[in-house]
């Protein structure tokens, strides 16, 4: 009995070490990367077919045919931040063209730092096509501070784009952070992923 208990505790300890090691190797925003890839896999598919693949066929009922947008009910919680999700489709042919995740950060030094960290995580995961793109994104991140986002009625925003991949697999990524329309204490941050270049 005592020997079994010692073996059990030893096995539990090893399992904890393995789990801990895996979590350390796992990127901080891995769940968001996974969601991007899941939705990216249905880009260029007809909306209803893509939603069926994602197991969200009923979501087609709330598709805005004028704007080509579809807000998803499921919210993601990653690193104590809540993210909304939205899909976009071409209004002329109904094919899926993009995916957006968005969160709201506090208007504070910690909020600005969180924004820079989040965008840099995606910049590292989806490396730009060339150094010039990486440099311009990093330069824009440096401008995320209190000076950029004056209180209403003045408005402020930071936005930059880059590309990842080549050919049919090319992904167009844009991040945008702007003054909130609802609160002077909040700053929304959105990341857009598209199969088409933003015009």
PDB file of C-alpha atoms in Angstrom:
ATOM      1  CA  UNK A   1       0.000   0.000   0.000  1.00  0.00           C
ATOM      2  CA  UNK A   2       2.744   2.392   1.012  1.00  0.00           C
ATOM      3  CA  UNK A   3       4.820   1.442  -2.056  1.00  0.00           C
ATOM      4  CA  UNK A   4       1.806   2.032  -4.340  1.00  0.00           C
ATOM      5  CA  UNK A   5       1.251   5.442  -2.803  1.00  0.00           C
ATOM      6  CA  UNK A   6       4.919   6.393  -3.338  1.00  0.00           C
ATOM      7  CA  UNK A   7       4.726   5.229  -6.971  1.00  0.00           C
ATOM      8  CA  UNK A   8       1.497   7.179  -7.471  1.00  0.00           C
ATOM      9  CA  UNK A   9       2.989  10.377  -6.026  1.00  0.00           C
ATOM     10  CA  UNK A  10       6.136   9.926  -8.110  1.00  0.00           C
ATOM     11  CA  UNK A  11       4.067   9.529 -11.273  1.00  0.00           C
ATOM     12  CA  UNK A  12       1.996  12.596 -10.387  1.00  0.00           C
ATOM     13  CA  UNK A  13       5.149  14.647  -9.860  1.00  0.00           C
ATOM     14  CA  UNK A  14       6.556  13.598 -13.251  1.00  0.00           C
ATOM     15  CA  UNK A  15       3.235  14.449 -14.919  1.00  0.00           C
ATOM     16  CA  UNK A  16       3.282  17.909 -13.320  1.00  0.00           C
ATOM     17  CA  UNK A  17       6.821  18.499 -14.564  1.00  0.00           C
ATOM     18  CA  UNK A  18       5.908  17.441 -18.108  1.00  0.00           C
ATOM     19  CA  UNK A  19       2.792  19.624 -18.107  1.00  0.00           C
ATOM     20  CA  UNK A  20       4.754  22.564 -16.752  1.00  0.00           C
ATOM     21  CA  UNK A  21       7.425  22.122 -19.400  1.00  0.00           C
ATOM     22  CA  UNK A  22       4.830  22.011 -22.192  1.00  0.00           C
ATOM     23  CA  UNK A  23       3.089  25.160 -20.941  1.00  0.00           C
ATOM     24  CA  UNK A  24       6.420  27.006 -20.849  1.00  0.00           C
ATOM     25  CA  UNK A  25       7.092  26.035 -24.476  1.00  0.00           C
ATOM     26  CA  UNK A  26       3.567  27.019 -25.559  1.00  0.00           C
ATOM     27  CA  UNK A  27       3.371  30.605 -26.878  1.00  0.00           C
ATOM     28  CA  UNK A  28       1.407  32.998 -24.677  1.00  0.00           C
ATOM     29  CA  UNK A  29      -1.155  33.658 -27.402  1.00  0.00           C
ATOM     30  CA  UNK A  30      -1.168  30.151 -28.900  1.00  0.00           C
ATOM     31  CA  UNK A  31      -4.952  29.870 -28.591  1.00  0.00           C
ATOM     32  CA  UNK A  32      -5.418  33.001 -30.694  1.00  0.00           C
ATOM     33  CA  UNK A  33      -2.962  31.714 -33.313  1.00  0.00           C
ATOM     34  CA  UNK A  34      -4.980  28.481 -33.411  1.00  0.00           C
ATOM     35  CA  UNK A  35      -8.232  30.379 -33.979  1.00  0.00           C
ATOM     36  CA  UNK A  36      -6.684  32.403 -36.794  1.00  0.00           C
ATOM     37  CA  UNK A  37      -5.500  29.226 -38.515  1.00  0.00           C
ATOM     38  CA  UNK A  38      -8.869  27.535 -38.037  1.00  0.00           C
ATOM     39  CA  UNK A  39     -10.675  30.405 -39.770  1.00  0.00           C
ATOM     40  CA  UNK A  40      -7.932  30.944 -42.333  1.00  0.00           C
ATOM     41  CA  UNK A  41      -8.517  27.368 -43.498  1.00  0.00           C
ATOM     42  CA  UNK A  42     -11.985  28.332 -44.794  1.00  0.00           C
ATOM     43  CA  UNK A  43     -10.941  31.539 -46.574  1.00  0.00           C
ATOM     44  CA  UNK A  44     -12.273  31.687 -50.165  1.00  0.00           C
ATOM     45  CA  UNK A  45     -14.985  29.119 -49.405  1.00  0.00           C
ATOM     46  CA  UNK A  46     -18.706  29.977 -49.704  1.00  0.00           C
ATOM     47  CA  UNK A  47     -19.915  31.298 -46.352  1.00  0.00           C
ATOM     48  CA  UNK A  48     -22.345  28.489 -45.547  1.00  0.00           C
ATOM     49  CA  UNK A  49     -19.811  25.806 -46.483  1.00  0.00           C
ATOM     50  CA  UNK A  50     -17.094  27.449 -44.388  1.00  0.00           C
ATOM     51  CA  UNK A  51     -19.390  27.787 -41.390  1.00  0.00           C
ATOM     52  CA  UNK A  52     -20.372  24.137 -41.715  1.00  0.00           C
ATOM     53  CA  UNK A  53     -16.691  23.150 -41.632  1.00  0.00           C
ATOM     54  CA  UNK A  54     -16.285  25.271 -38.474  1.00  0.00           C
ATOM     55  CA  UNK A  55     -19.380  23.671 -36.928  1.00  0.00           C
ATOM     56  CA  UNK A  56     -21.262  26.990 -36.918  1.00  0.00           C
ATOM     57  CA  UNK A  57     -23.809  26.507 -39.710  1.00  0.00           C
ATOM     58  CA  UNK A  58     -26.579  28.347 -37.814  1.00  0.00           C
ATOM     59  CA  UNK A  59     -24.405  31.479 -37.601  1.00  0.00           C
ATOM     60  CA  UNK A  60     -25.198  32.204 -41.270  1.00  0.00           C
ATOM     61  CA  UNK A  61     -28.594  33.519 -40.151  1.00  0.00           C
ATOM     62  CA  UNK A  62     -26.986  36.660 -38.671  1.00  0.00           C
ATOM     63  CA  UNK A  63     -24.770  37.423 -41.674  1.00  0.00           C
ATOM     64  CA  UNK A  64     -25.022  41.094 -42.705  1.00  0.00           C
ATOM     65  CA  UNK A  65     -25.337  40.919 -46.488  1.00  0.00           C
ATOM     66  CA  UNK A  66     -24.808  44.688 -46.820  1.00  0.00           C
ATOM     67  CA  UNK A  67     -21.540  44.925 -44.880  1.00  0.00           C
ATOM     68  CA  UNK A  68     -20.364  41.392 -45.509  1.00  0.00           C
ATOM     69  CA  UNK A  69     -19.760  40.810 -41.789  1.00  0.00           C
ATOM     70  CA  UNK A  70     -20.732  38.093 -39.347  1.00  0.00           C
ATOM     71  CA  UNK A  71     -20.202  38.548 -35.592  1.00  0.00           C
ATOM     72  CA  UNK A  72     -19.587  35.232 -33.856  1.00  0.00           C
ATOM     73  CA  UNK A  73     -21.283  34.536 -30.527  1.00  0.00           C
ATOM     74  CA  UNK A  74     -18.298  32.790 -28.989  1.00  0.00           C
ATOM     75  CA  UNK A  75     -15.914  35.084 -27.119  1.00  0.00           C
ATOM     76  CA  UNK A  76     -12.353  33.977 -26.438  1.00  0.00           C
ATOM     77  CA  UNK A  77     -10.638  34.515 -23.096  1.00  0.00           C
ATOM     78  CA  UNK A  78      -6.851  34.450 -23.361  1.00  0.00           C
ATOM     79  CA  UNK A  79      -4.430  35.749 -20.718  1.00  0.00           C
ATOM     80  CA  UNK A  80      -7.335  37.337 -18.825  1.00  0.00           C
ATOM     81  CA  UNK A  81      -8.392  39.321 -21.893  1.00  0.00           C
ATOM     82  CA  UNK A  82     -11.700  38.816 -23.678  1.00  0.00           C
ATOM     83  CA  UNK A  83     -11.700  38.792 -27.483  1.00  0.00           C
ATOM     84  CA  UNK A  84     -14.649  39.112 -29.851  1.00  0.00           C
ATOM     85  CA  UNK A  85     -14.586  37.346 -33.210  1.00  0.00           C
ATOM     86  CA  UNK A  86     -15.934  38.366 -36.592  1.00  0.00           C
ATOM     87  CA  UNK A  87     -15.813  36.897 -40.074  1.00  0.00           C
ATOM     88  CA  UNK A  88     -16.028  38.822 -43.331  1.00  0.00           C
ATOM     89  CA  UNK A  89     -17.207  37.742 -46.760  1.00  0.00           C
ATOM     90  CA  UNK A  90     -17.345  39.224 -50.236  1.00  0.00           C
ATOM     91  CA  UNK A  91     -20.845  40.700 -50.655  1.00  0.00           C
ATOM     92  CA  UNK A  92     -20.815  39.932 -54.391  1.00  0.00           C
ATOM     93  CA  UNK A  93     -20.088  36.194 -54.244  1.00  0.00           C
ATOM     94  CA  UNK A  94     -20.539  35.304 -50.553  1.00  0.00           C
ATOM     95  CA  UNK A  95     -17.075  33.774 -50.198  1.00  0.00           C
ATOM     96  CA  UNK A  96     -15.194  34.137 -46.907  1.00  0.00           C
ATOM     97  CA  UNK A  97     -12.404  36.698 -47.133  1.00  0.00           C
ATOM     98  CA  UNK A  98     -11.317  37.425 -43.581  1.00  0.00           C
ATOM     99  CA  UNK A  99     -11.395  37.091 -39.821  1.00  0.00           C
ATOM    100  CA  UNK A 100     -11.095  39.661 -37.035  1.00  0.00           C
ATOM    101  CA  UNK A 101     -10.333  39.407 -33.338  1.00  0.00           C
ATOM    102  CA  UNK A 102     -10.763  42.396 -31.081  1.00  0.00           C
ATOM    103  CA  UNK A 103     -10.271  43.284 -27.449  1.00  0.00           C
ATOM    104  CA  UNK A 104     -10.553  46.389 -25.276  1.00  0.00           C
ATOM    105  CA  UNK A 105      -7.551  47.584 -23.279  1.00  0.00           C
ATOM    106  CA  UNK A 106      -7.368  50.232 -20.557  1.00  0.00           C
ATOM    107  CA  UNK A 107      -6.122  53.695 -21.464  1.00  0.00           C
ATOM    108  CA  UNK A 108      -2.979  53.373 -19.354  1.00  0.00           C
ATOM    109  CA  UNK A 109       0.714  52.535 -19.606  1.00  0.00           C
ATOM    110  CA  UNK A 110      -0.090  48.884 -18.920  1.00  0.00           C
ATOM    111  CA  UNK A 111      -2.742  48.930 -21.649  1.00  0.00           C
ATOM    112  CA  UNK A 112      -0.293  50.394 -24.174  1.00  0.00           C
ATOM    113  CA  UNK A 113       2.300  47.772 -23.215  1.00  0.00           C
ATOM    114  CA  UNK A 114      -0.271  44.963 -23.543  1.00  0.00           C
ATOM    115  CA  UNK A 115      -1.157  46.243 -27.020  1.00  0.00           C
ATOM    116  CA  UNK A 116       2.487  46.250 -28.100  1.00  0.00           C
ATOM    117  CA  UNK A 117       3.020  42.773 -26.662  1.00  0.00           C
ATOM    118  CA  UNK A 118      -0.037  41.338 -28.426  1.00  0.00           C
ATOM    119  CA  UNK A 119       0.807  42.782 -31.844  1.00  0.00           C
ATOM    120  CA  UNK A 120       4.460  41.730 -31.494  1.00  0.00           C
ATOM    121  CA  UNK A 121       3.301  38.185 -30.709  1.00  0.00           C
ATOM    122  CA  UNK A 122       1.449  38.066 -34.034  1.00  0.00           C
ATOM    123  CA  UNK A 123       4.346  39.771 -35.791  1.00  0.00           C
ATOM    124  CA  UNK A 124       6.614  36.994 -34.524  1.00  0.00           C
ATOM    125  CA  UNK A 125       4.146  34.209 -35.372  1.00  0.00           C
ATOM    126  CA  UNK A 126       3.296  35.581 -38.808  1.00  0.00           C
ATOM    127  CA  UNK A 127       6.617  37.011 -39.873  1.00  0.00           C
ATOM    128  CA  UNK A 128       6.442  39.794 -42.478  1.00  0.00           C
ATOM    129  CA  UNK A 129       7.592  39.232 -46.041  1.00  0.00           C
ATOM    130  CA  UNK A 130      10.546  41.586 -45.671  1.00  0.00           C
ATOM    131  CA  UNK A 131      12.427  43.610 -43.070  1.00  0.00           C
ATOM    132  CA  UNK A 132      10.971  46.909 -44.277  1.00  0.00           C
ATOM    133  CA  UNK A 133       7.475  45.700 -43.336  1.00  0.00           C
ATOM    134  CA  UNK A 134       8.678  44.531 -39.928  1.00  0.00           C
ATOM    135  CA  UNK A 135      10.384  47.886 -39.323  1.00  0.00           C
ATOM    136  CA  UNK A 136       7.307  49.948 -40.165  1.00  0.00           C
ATOM    137  CA  UNK A 137       5.116  47.828 -37.863  1.00  0.00           C
ATOM    138  CA  UNK A 138       7.632  48.142 -35.023  1.00  0.00           C
ATOM    139  CA  UNK A 139       7.836  51.893 -35.602  1.00  0.00           C
ATOM    140  CA  UNK A 140       4.058  52.163 -35.346  1.00  0.00           C
ATOM    141  CA  UNK A 141       4.085  50.144 -32.106  1.00  0.00           C
ATOM    142  CA  UNK A 142       6.462  52.655 -30.593  1.00  0.00           C
ATOM    143  CA  UNK A 143       3.840  55.358 -31.163  1.00  0.00           C
ATOM    144  CA  UNK A 144       1.264  53.613 -28.953  1.00  0.00           C
ATOM    145  CA  UNK A 145       1.204  55.899 -25.939  1.00  0.00           C
ATOM    146  CA  UNK A 146      -0.903  58.554 -24.251  1.00  0.00           C
ATOM    147  CA  UNK A 147       0.154  61.272 -26.711  1.00  0.00           C
ATOM    148  CA  UNK A 148      -1.405  59.337 -29.596  1.00  0.00           C
ATOM    149  CA  UNK A 149      -4.839  58.944 -28.026  1.00  0.00           C
ATOM    150  CA  UNK A 150      -6.067  62.340 -26.814  1.00  0.00           C
ATOM    151  CA  UNK A 151      -9.389  62.501 -25.007  1.00  0.00           C
ATOM    152  CA  UNK A 152     -12.547  63.341 -26.928  1.00  0.00           C
ATOM    153  CA  UNK A 153     -13.515  65.384 -28.899  1.00  0.00           C
ATOM    154  CA  UNK A 154     -10.050  64.801 -30.380  1.00  0.00           C
ATOM    155  CA  UNK A 155      -9.429  61.312 -31.750  1.00  0.00           C
ATOM    156  CA  UNK A 156      -6.364  59.203 -32.293  1.00  0.00           C
ATOM    157  CA  UNK A 157      -5.501  55.901 -33.929  1.00  0.00           C
ATOM    158  CA  UNK A 158      -2.546  53.708 -34.822  1.00  0.00           C
ATOM    159  CA  UNK A 159      -2.827  51.324 -37.762  1.00  0.00           C
ATOM    160  CA  UNK A 160      -0.307  49.295 -39.741  1.00  0.00           C
ATOM    161  CA  UNK A 161      -0.311  46.298 -42.074  1.00  0.00           C
ATOM    162  CA  UNK A 162       2.000  43.530 -43.219  1.00  0.00           C
ATOM    163  CA  UNK A 163       1.917  40.373 -45.309  1.00  0.00           C
ATOM    164  CA  UNK A 164       2.853  36.800 -44.485  1.00  0.00           C
ATOM    165  CA  UNK A 165       3.405  33.931 -46.896  1.00  0.00           C
ATOM    166  CA  UNK A 166       3.380  33.844 -50.676  1.00  0.00           C
ATOM    167  CA  UNK A 167       1.085  33.148 -53.602  1.00  0.00           C
ATOM    168  CA  UNK A 168      -2.388  31.795 -52.863  1.00  0.00           C
ATOM    169  CA  UNK A 169      -1.361  31.291 -49.243  1.00  0.00           C
ATOM    170  CA  UNK A 170      -0.490  34.974 -48.688  1.00  0.00           C
ATOM    171  CA  UNK A 171      -2.110  36.440 -45.586  1.00  0.00           C
ATOM    172  CA  UNK A 172      -2.757  40.172 -45.236  1.00  0.00           C
ATOM    173  CA  UNK A 173      -2.655  41.337 -41.608  1.00  0.00           C
ATOM    174  CA  UNK A 174      -3.647  44.722 -40.190  1.00  0.00           C
ATOM    175  CA  UNK A 175      -3.786  45.908 -36.608  1.00  0.00           C
ATOM    176  CA  UNK A 176      -5.675  48.999 -35.516  1.00  0.00           C
ATOM    177  CA  UNK A 177      -5.932  50.682 -32.137  1.00  0.00           C
ATOM    178  CA  UNK A 178      -8.172  53.719 -31.729  1.00  0.00           C
ATOM    179  CA  UNK A 179     -10.070  55.854 -29.271  1.00  0.00           C
ATOM    180  CA  UNK A 180     -13.206  54.196 -27.928  1.00  0.00           C
ATOM    181  CA  UNK A 181     -16.563  55.651 -28.915  1.00  0.00           C
ATOM    182  CA  UNK A 182     -17.990  54.506 -25.587  1.00  0.00           C
ATOM    183  CA  UNK A 183     -15.449  55.365 -22.907  1.00  0.00           C
ATOM    184  CA  UNK A 184     -12.465  57.658 -22.376  1.00  0.00           C
ATOM    185  CA  UNK A 185     -10.944  54.921 -20.210  1.00  0.00           C
ATOM    186  CA  UNK A 186     -10.824  52.266 -22.934  1.00  0.00           C
ATOM    187  CA  UNK A 187      -8.903  51.662 -26.159  1.00  0.00           C
ATOM    188  CA  UNK A 188     -10.123  48.978 -28.601  1.00  0.00           C
ATOM    189  CA  UNK A 189      -7.477  46.918 -30.421  1.00  0.00           C
ATOM    190  CA  UNK A 190      -8.408  44.912 -33.509  1.00  0.00           C
ATOM    191  CA  UNK A 191      -6.396  42.477 -35.617  1.00  0.00           C
ATOM    192  CA  UNK A 192      -7.648  41.734 -39.142  1.00  0.00           C
ATOM    193  CA  UNK A 193      -6.583  38.700 -41.183  1.00  0.00           C
ATOM    194  CA  UNK A 194      -7.554  38.546 -44.839  1.00  0.00           C
ATOM    195  CA  UNK A 195      -6.973  36.618 -48.040  1.00  0.00           C
ATOM    196  CA  UNK A 196      -7.276  39.899 -49.925  1.00  0.00           C
ATOM    197  CA  UNK A 197      -5.231  43.078 -49.808  1.00  0.00           C
ATOM    198  CA  UNK A 198      -6.994  45.937 -48.056  1.00  0.00           C
ATOM    199  CA  UNK A 199      -7.645  48.773 -50.486  1.00  0.00           C
TER     200      UNK A 199
END
